[in-house]
Short mmCIF file of C-alpha atoms and ligand atoms in Angstrom, two decimals:
data_model
loop_
_atom_site.label_atom_id
_atom_site.label_comp_id
_atom_site.label_asym_id
_atom_site.label_seq_id
_atom_site.Cartn_x
_atom_site.Cartn_y
_atom_site.Cartn_z
CA MET V 1 46.46 -44.94 58.28
CA SER V 2 45.17 -41.89 59.80
CA SER V 3 41.45 -41.04 60.86
CA PHE V 4 40.10 -37.81 61.81
CA PHE V 5 37.48 -36.65 64.32
CA VAL V 6 36.17 -33.63 64.13
CA LEU V 7 34.80 -32.07 67.70
CA GLN V 8 32.03 -30.21 68.62
CA LYS V 9 32.71 -26.90 69.97
CA GLN V 10 31.17 -27.49 73.48
CA TYR V 11 33.27 -29.35 75.93
CA GLU V 12 36.47 -29.36 73.46
CA ASP V 13 38.83 -30.77 75.88
CA LEU V 14 36.15 -33.34 77.21
CA ALA V 15 35.51 -34.53 73.42
CA ARG V 16 39.29 -34.71 72.52
CA ASP V 17 40.41 -36.75 75.48
CA GLU V 18 37.25 -38.81 74.92
CA ILE V 19 38.77 -39.86 71.34
CA ILE V 20 42.16 -40.30 72.55
CA SER V 21 40.91 -42.37 75.42
CA ILE V 22 39.18 -44.72 72.83
CA SER V 23 42.10 -44.84 70.58
CA LYS V 24 44.40 -45.82 73.64
CA SER V 25 42.10 -48.67 75.19
CA TYR V 26 42.48 -50.66 71.77
CA ASP V 27 45.95 -49.77 70.62
CA SER V 28 48.53 -48.03 73.32
CA LYS V 29 50.84 -47.19 70.57
CA SER V 30 47.94 -44.93 68.70
CA SER V 31 49.66 -41.82 68.12
CA VAL V 32 47.55 -38.58 68.47
CA THR V 33 47.75 -35.00 66.85
CA THR V 34 45.41 -32.19 67.57
CA GLU V 35 44.31 -28.83 66.41
CA PRO V 36 41.35 -26.66 67.54
CA ARG V 37 38.27 -29.18 67.22
CA LEU V 38 40.69 -31.63 65.23
CA VAL V 39 41.70 -35.14 66.29
CA MET V 40 43.90 -37.06 63.95
CA VAL V 41 44.78 -40.56 65.38
CA SER V 42 47.28 -42.93 63.58
CA SER V 43 46.22 -46.45 64.85
CA LYS V 44 45.60 -50.14 64.22
CA ILE V 45 41.98 -49.32 64.98
CA PRO V 46 39.71 -48.24 62.20
CA TRP V 47 38.30 -44.83 62.48
CA TYR V 48 34.46 -46.25 62.56
CA LYS V 49 35.02 -48.17 65.73
CA ILE V 50 36.20 -45.12 67.69
CA ALA V 51 33.26 -42.75 65.76
CA SER V 52 30.54 -45.41 67.17
CA ARG V 53 31.89 -44.89 70.74
CA ALA V 54 32.91 -41.32 70.67
CA THR V 55 30.00 -39.10 72.19
CA PHE V 56 31.23 -35.80 71.22
CA ALA V 57 32.46 -36.08 66.96
CA ARG V 58 30.56 -34.69 64.99
CA HIS V 59 32.20 -35.81 61.49
CA SER V 60 35.01 -38.65 60.89
CA GLY V 61 36.72 -40.68 58.77
CA ILE V 62 39.85 -41.29 57.04
CA ILE V 63 42.52 -38.55 56.27
CA ALA V 64 43.96 -38.80 52.58
CA GLY V 65 46.23 -36.16 52.57
CA THR V 66 46.77 -32.42 52.73
CA PHE V 67 46.46 -29.95 49.87
CA ASP V 68 47.62 -26.37 49.14
CA ASP V 69 46.58 -25.92 45.50
CA ILE V 70 43.35 -27.76 44.44
CA ILE V 71 44.33 -28.15 41.13
CA LYS V 72 47.14 -30.33 42.41
CA ILE V 73 45.19 -32.07 45.03
CA ASP V 74 46.54 -35.65 45.48
CA CYS V 75 43.47 -37.82 45.90
CA SER V 76 44.28 -41.51 47.02
CA ILE V 77 41.14 -42.38 47.72
CA PRO V 78 39.64 -45.24 45.77
CA ARG V 79 37.20 -44.14 42.59
CA PRO V 80 33.67 -43.87 44.24
CA GLU V 81 30.72 -43.75 41.67
CA THR V 82 29.04 -40.92 43.36
CA PHE V 83 30.47 -38.50 45.71
CA VAL V 84 29.96 -35.35 47.66
CA CYS V 85 32.42 -32.73 48.99
CA ARG V 86 32.06 -30.85 52.37
CA THR V 87 34.00 -27.98 53.72
CA ILE V 88 34.77 -27.95 57.55
CA ASN V 89 36.19 -24.75 58.34
CA LEU V 90 37.54 -24.80 61.93
CA SER V 91 40.16 -22.09 61.03
CA SER V 92 39.53 -18.12 62.02
CA LYS V 93 38.93 -16.97 58.49
CA SER V 94 35.87 -17.21 56.62
CA ILE V 95 36.10 -19.49 53.27
CA GLY V 96 33.84 -18.89 50.33
CA SER V 97 31.24 -21.59 49.17
CA SER V 98 32.90 -21.99 46.09
CA LEU V 99 35.89 -24.32 47.61
CA GLU V 100 33.91 -27.64 47.45
CA ARG V 101 32.09 -26.89 44.05
CA GLN V 102 35.47 -26.36 42.83
CA VAL V 103 37.39 -29.38 44.15
CA GLY V 104 33.99 -31.40 43.07
CA ALA V 105 34.37 -30.34 39.92
CA ILE V 106 38.16 -31.22 39.62
CA LEU V 107 37.21 -35.10 41.23
CA ALA V 108 33.99 -35.43 39.04
CA LYS V 109 36.83 -35.26 35.86
CA ARG V 110 39.51 -37.08 37.44
CA TRP V 111 37.66 -39.99 38.48
CA GLY V 112 34.82 -39.64 36.05
CA SER V 113 32.28 -40.06 38.79
CA LYS V 114 28.88 -38.07 39.42
CA VAL V 115 28.56 -35.60 42.51
CA SER V 116 25.49 -37.02 44.52
CA LEU V 117 24.04 -34.38 47.26
CA SER V 118 21.59 -36.70 48.28
CA ASN V 119 22.80 -40.20 48.40
CA PRO V 120 26.43 -40.09 47.70
CA GLN V 121 28.62 -43.20 48.15
CA VAL V 122 31.45 -41.28 49.41
CA THR V 123 31.86 -37.85 51.26
CA ILE V 124 35.01 -35.92 50.72
CA TYR V 125 36.12 -33.64 53.57
CA LEU V 126 38.14 -30.45 53.18
CA ILE V 127 39.07 -29.82 56.69
CA ILE V 128 40.85 -26.04 56.86
CA THR V 129 42.49 -25.39 60.02
CA ASP V 130 44.45 -22.14 60.49
CA SER V 131 47.67 -24.21 59.61
CA THR V 132 46.63 -26.91 56.90
CA LYS V 133 44.01 -28.13 54.61
CA TYR V 134 43.66 -31.66 55.03
CA LEU V 135 41.37 -34.07 52.54
CA GLY V 136 39.92 -36.58 54.34
CA TYR V 137 37.07 -39.14 53.51
CA ALA V 138 34.41 -41.57 54.72
CA ASP V 139 31.89 -43.81 53.00
CA SER V 140 29.37 -43.52 55.84
CA GLN V 141 28.59 -41.29 58.91
CA ILE V 142 29.02 -43.39 62.21
CA MET V 143 27.25 -41.97 65.19
CA PRO V 144 26.90 -43.77 68.66
CA VAL V 145 23.65 -45.48 69.27
CA HIS V 146 22.49 -44.91 72.64
CA PRO V 147 20.70 -47.50 74.58
CA LYS V 148 16.97 -47.51 75.74
CA LYS V 149 15.97 -45.76 78.81
CA ILE V 150 12.32 -46.78 79.64
CA ILE V 151 12.34 -45.46 83.30
CA LYS V 152 13.64 -41.72 84.01
CA HIS V 153 14.38 -39.91 86.95
CA PRO V 154 15.10 -36.19 87.65
CA HIS V 155 18.53 -36.73 88.90
CA GLU V 156 19.86 -39.29 86.40
CA LEU V 157 22.88 -38.01 84.54
CA ASP V 158 22.25 -37.27 80.45
CA MET V 159 23.25 -40.30 78.42
CA LYS V 160 25.92 -38.47 76.50
CA LEU V 161 27.93 -37.66 79.61
CA ALA V 162 27.65 -41.15 80.86
CA ARG V 163 28.96 -42.57 77.84
CA CYS V 164 31.84 -40.06 77.55
CA MET V 165 32.79 -41.00 81.33
CA VAL V 166 32.74 -45.00 80.27
CA ASN V 167 35.04 -43.99 77.46
CA LEU V 168 37.53 -41.77 79.64
CA SER V 169 38.22 -44.90 81.60
CA GLN V 170 39.88 -46.51 78.77
CA LEU V 171 38.08 -49.69 79.45
CA LYS V 172 36.86 -51.92 76.41
CA GLU V 173 34.85 -55.05 75.04
CA GLY V 174 34.73 -57.57 77.90
CA ASP V 175 35.91 -55.40 80.68
CA VAL V 176 33.66 -54.91 83.50
CA ILE V 177 32.86 -51.81 85.18
CA CYS V 178 31.33 -50.73 88.21
CA ASP V 179 29.03 -47.95 89.47
CA PRO V 180 28.42 -48.12 92.95
CA PHE V 181 25.96 -45.30 93.22
CA CYS V 182 24.19 -46.52 89.85
CA GLY V 183 20.60 -44.73 90.39
CA THR V 184 18.58 -45.58 87.21
CA GLY V 185 21.67 -47.32 85.62
CA THR V 186 22.43 -44.59 82.93
CA ILE V 187 26.25 -45.76 83.29
CA LEU V 188 25.78 -49.26 83.06
CA LEU V 189 23.57 -48.92 80.19
CA GLU V 190 26.00 -46.98 78.00
CA ALA V 191 28.82 -49.69 79.06
CA GLU V 192 26.97 -52.59 78.18
CA SER V 193 26.01 -51.13 74.65
CA MET V 194 29.70 -50.95 74.22
CA GLY V 195 30.34 -54.65 75.14
CA MET V 196 31.43 -54.35 78.30
CA HIS V 197 30.14 -55.91 81.41
CA SER V 198 28.75 -53.85 84.45
CA ILE V 199 27.68 -54.10 87.86
CA GLY V 200 25.75 -51.67 89.69
CA ILE V 201 25.30 -51.01 93.31
CA ASP V 202 22.91 -48.35 94.94
CA PHE V 203 21.47 -48.52 98.62
CA ASP V 204 17.75 -47.59 97.37
CA LYS V 205 15.77 -50.62 96.24
CA ILE V 206 13.49 -48.69 94.35
CA MET V 207 16.50 -47.32 92.19
CA CYS V 208 17.85 -50.77 91.93
CA LYS V 209 14.31 -52.00 90.27
CA ILE V 210 14.36 -49.03 88.22
CA THR V 211 18.03 -49.70 86.64
CA LYS V 212 17.12 -53.58 86.45
CA LYS V 213 14.13 -52.65 84.29
CA ASN V 214 15.90 -50.02 82.12
CA LEU V 215 18.58 -52.95 81.35
CA VAL V 216 16.05 -55.68 80.53
CA ALA V 217 14.58 -53.47 77.98
CA ASN V 218 17.87 -53.30 76.37
CA GLY V 219 18.47 -57.40 76.87
CA PHE V 220 21.40 -56.34 79.19
CA ASP V 221 22.38 -58.52 82.11
CA SER V 222 24.33 -56.34 84.07
CA ARG V 223 24.29 -57.37 87.88
CA VAL V 224 22.57 -54.88 90.29
CA ILE V 225 23.16 -54.99 93.66
CA ASN V 226 21.11 -53.44 96.40
CA SER V 227 23.37 -52.25 99.24
CA GLY V 228 25.62 -49.75 100.25
CA TYR V 229 28.74 -48.50 97.93
CA GLU V 230 31.17 -50.22 100.60
CA LYS V 231 29.74 -53.50 98.95
CA ILE V 232 32.31 -52.84 95.89
CA GLN V 233 35.26 -54.10 98.30
CA ASP V 234 34.05 -57.17 98.21
CA ILE V 235 33.65 -57.49 94.54
CA MET V 236 37.20 -55.44 93.40
CA GLY V 237 38.77 -58.66 92.02
CA GLU V 238 36.16 -58.59 89.40
CA ILE V 239 36.36 -55.18 88.26
CA ASP V 240 38.66 -53.37 85.83
CA GLY V 241 37.17 -49.96 86.45
CA ILE V 242 34.61 -47.75 88.42
CA VAL V 243 32.91 -44.97 86.80
CA THR V 244 30.09 -43.50 88.80
CA ASP V 245 27.80 -40.35 89.57
CA LEU V 246 27.90 -39.47 92.99
CA PRO V 247 24.80 -37.87 95.13
CA TYR V 248 24.57 -34.16 94.76
CA GLY V 249 22.71 -33.68 98.05
CA ILE V 250 22.24 -35.33 101.50
CA SER V 251 20.18 -38.45 100.56
CA SER V 252 16.85 -39.00 102.68
CA ARG V 253 18.21 -42.33 103.65
CA SER V 254 21.70 -40.79 104.98
CA SER V 255 22.59 -37.69 106.76
CA ILE V 256 25.96 -38.05 105.37
CA SER V 257 27.25 -35.01 103.41
CA PRO V 258 28.19 -35.42 99.88
CA LYS V 259 31.27 -34.09 100.43
CA LYS V 260 32.18 -36.72 103.26
CA LEU V 261 30.21 -39.23 101.13
CA LEU V 262 32.94 -38.19 98.47
CA GLN V 263 36.09 -38.47 100.92
CA ASP V 264 34.64 -42.01 102.38
CA PHE V 265 34.33 -43.43 98.58
CA ILE V 266 37.42 -42.28 97.71
CA SER V 267 39.00 -43.78 100.74
CA VAL V 268 38.27 -47.22 100.02
CA ILE V 269 39.12 -47.12 96.22
CA PRO V 270 42.46 -48.82 95.73
CA LYS V 271 45.01 -46.36 93.80
CA ARG V 272 45.61 -48.51 90.60
CA LYS V 273 41.90 -48.95 89.70
CA LYS V 274 40.72 -46.69 86.84
CA LEU V 275 38.49 -44.36 88.30
CA VAL V 276 35.99 -41.56 86.62
CA ILE V 277 33.75 -39.82 89.02
CA VAL V 278 31.22 -36.91 88.26
CA TYR V 279 30.36 -34.58 91.51
CA LYS V 280 29.16 -31.40 92.13
CA LYS V 281 31.74 -28.50 91.81
CA GLY V 282 32.98 -27.24 95.24
CA LEU V 283 32.81 -30.97 96.57
CA GLU V 284 36.92 -31.62 95.90
CA VAL V 285 38.42 -33.92 98.36
CA ASP V 286 42.40 -35.01 98.87
CA GLY V 287 42.02 -38.49 97.04
CA ILE V 288 41.36 -36.55 93.75
CA VAL V 289 43.30 -33.51 93.82
CA LYS V 290 46.11 -35.01 90.95
CA ALA V 291 42.94 -36.07 88.92
CA LYS V 292 42.42 -34.83 85.29
CA LYS V 293 39.28 -32.76 85.64
CA TYR V 294 36.50 -31.38 83.32
CA GLU V 295 33.83 -28.90 84.45
CA ILE V 296 30.41 -29.02 83.05
CA TYR V 297 28.06 -26.24 83.39
CA ARG V 298 24.49 -27.23 83.58
CA HIS V 299 22.68 -24.33 85.33
CA LYS V 300 23.79 -21.49 87.67
CA SER V 301 23.60 -23.75 90.94
CA LEU V 302 25.17 -26.84 89.05
CA THR V 303 28.40 -27.08 87.66
CA ARG V 304 29.53 -31.05 87.45
CA VAL V 305 32.82 -31.91 87.64
CA ILE V 306 34.21 -35.02 85.51
CA ALA V 307 37.65 -36.33 87.54
CA VAL V 308 39.74 -38.93 85.99
CA SER V 309 42.49 -41.03 87.59
C1 SAM Q 401 23.31 -38.90 91.67
S1 SAM Q 401 22.65 -40.37 91.75
C2 SAM Q 401 23.05 -41.45 90.49
C3 SAM Q 401 22.40 -41.12 89.30
C4 SAM Q 401 22.57 -42.07 88.10
N1 SAM Q 401 23.90 -41.76 87.40
C5 SAM Q 401 21.57 -42.20 87.09
O1 SAM Q 401 21.67 -41.69 86.13
O2 SAM Q 401 20.50 -42.58 87.63
C6 SAM Q 401 23.18 -41.10 93.03
C7 SAM Q 401 22.89 -42.63 93.67
O3 SAM Q 401 23.51 -42.86 94.82
C8 SAM Q 401 22.47 -43.39 95.77
N2 SAM Q 401 23.32 -43.79 96.91
C9 SAM Q 401 23.37 -42.26 97.98
N3 SAM Q 401 23.95 -42.81 98.84
C10 SAM Q 401 24.40 -44.04 98.75
C11 SAM Q 401 25.36 -45.20 99.30
N4 SAM Q 401 26.01 -44.70 100.46
N5 SAM Q 401 25.61 -46.41 98.91
C12 SAM Q 401 25.22 -46.59 97.76
N6 SAM Q 401 24.00 -45.56 97.01
C13 SAM Q 401 24.00 -44.61 97.28
C14 SAM Q 401 21.29 -42.73 95.39
O4 SAM Q 401 20.29 -43.77 96.04
C15 SAM Q 401 21.36 -42.37 94.00
O5 SAM Q 401 20.48 -43.31 93.28
#
């Protein structure tokens, strides 16, 4: 069975690769087809499992087929008591508002079901791209639930980006993620909210305390180690992947430049470990030249780069 995921407009590459990474983490044989702002996954994994993790998917569900002529629409969808039709136009042409009403009328007659705009049992999606008209459906709208963050900090990563980075690591429930520059624990929180174990490291005692409070507020029990990032070498055998957000400036506790810190950090990470890092654009170092990269514009003096290797 194929699932569909309609992506938000911003960060389309990131959004697409996040869905692909989640699918592959559960089923390496997942096959994926894409169209602009649309990902379709054929996999053992149910759509709602992927949707509950995916940060940048706007709508998701099951693909029931394609259609050309609405009169001949072949709807192999289990008959709902109530439903609503929704058009998602991803094509370059405008589409009149009558499509969903026309399809709604045809299906209501065929099924003997009622249209309910406010509380439908099933939403029927008419997904229009430049090449194809897809028919999809879902009995609920699944969105990720982010953990609580009771103590914030101006330099924290936003939760959506942190979740997306964890997903790009292709790790899943039971796997162990390490964030060796954990700050307030955003990455650890998102990882644990998706069923992973996580270990945080930060050389700042206050940051470690903040992280612990944020974890406890969610009932999470990730380990937090107050140490320099080099500590990761002692626990490498326990971890499946590294997801981290490196400092953007020179810390008051060290005189090392962010570029040198990134270079030193990369040099202690074994190549076979899954690595997802975010750093300020311009700090590129040798060890990540071949990594897949995504740019995230924040403001005129900060563009972040996510690198996955
Ligand atoms: C960009 S912040 C991380 C923010 C974090 N992602 C969050 O959402 O709160 C980088 C963190 O790295 C820590 N740090 C800087 N140099 C370090 C080092 N050599 N070893 C370990 N931690 C370090 C800083 O204390 C800071 O909390």
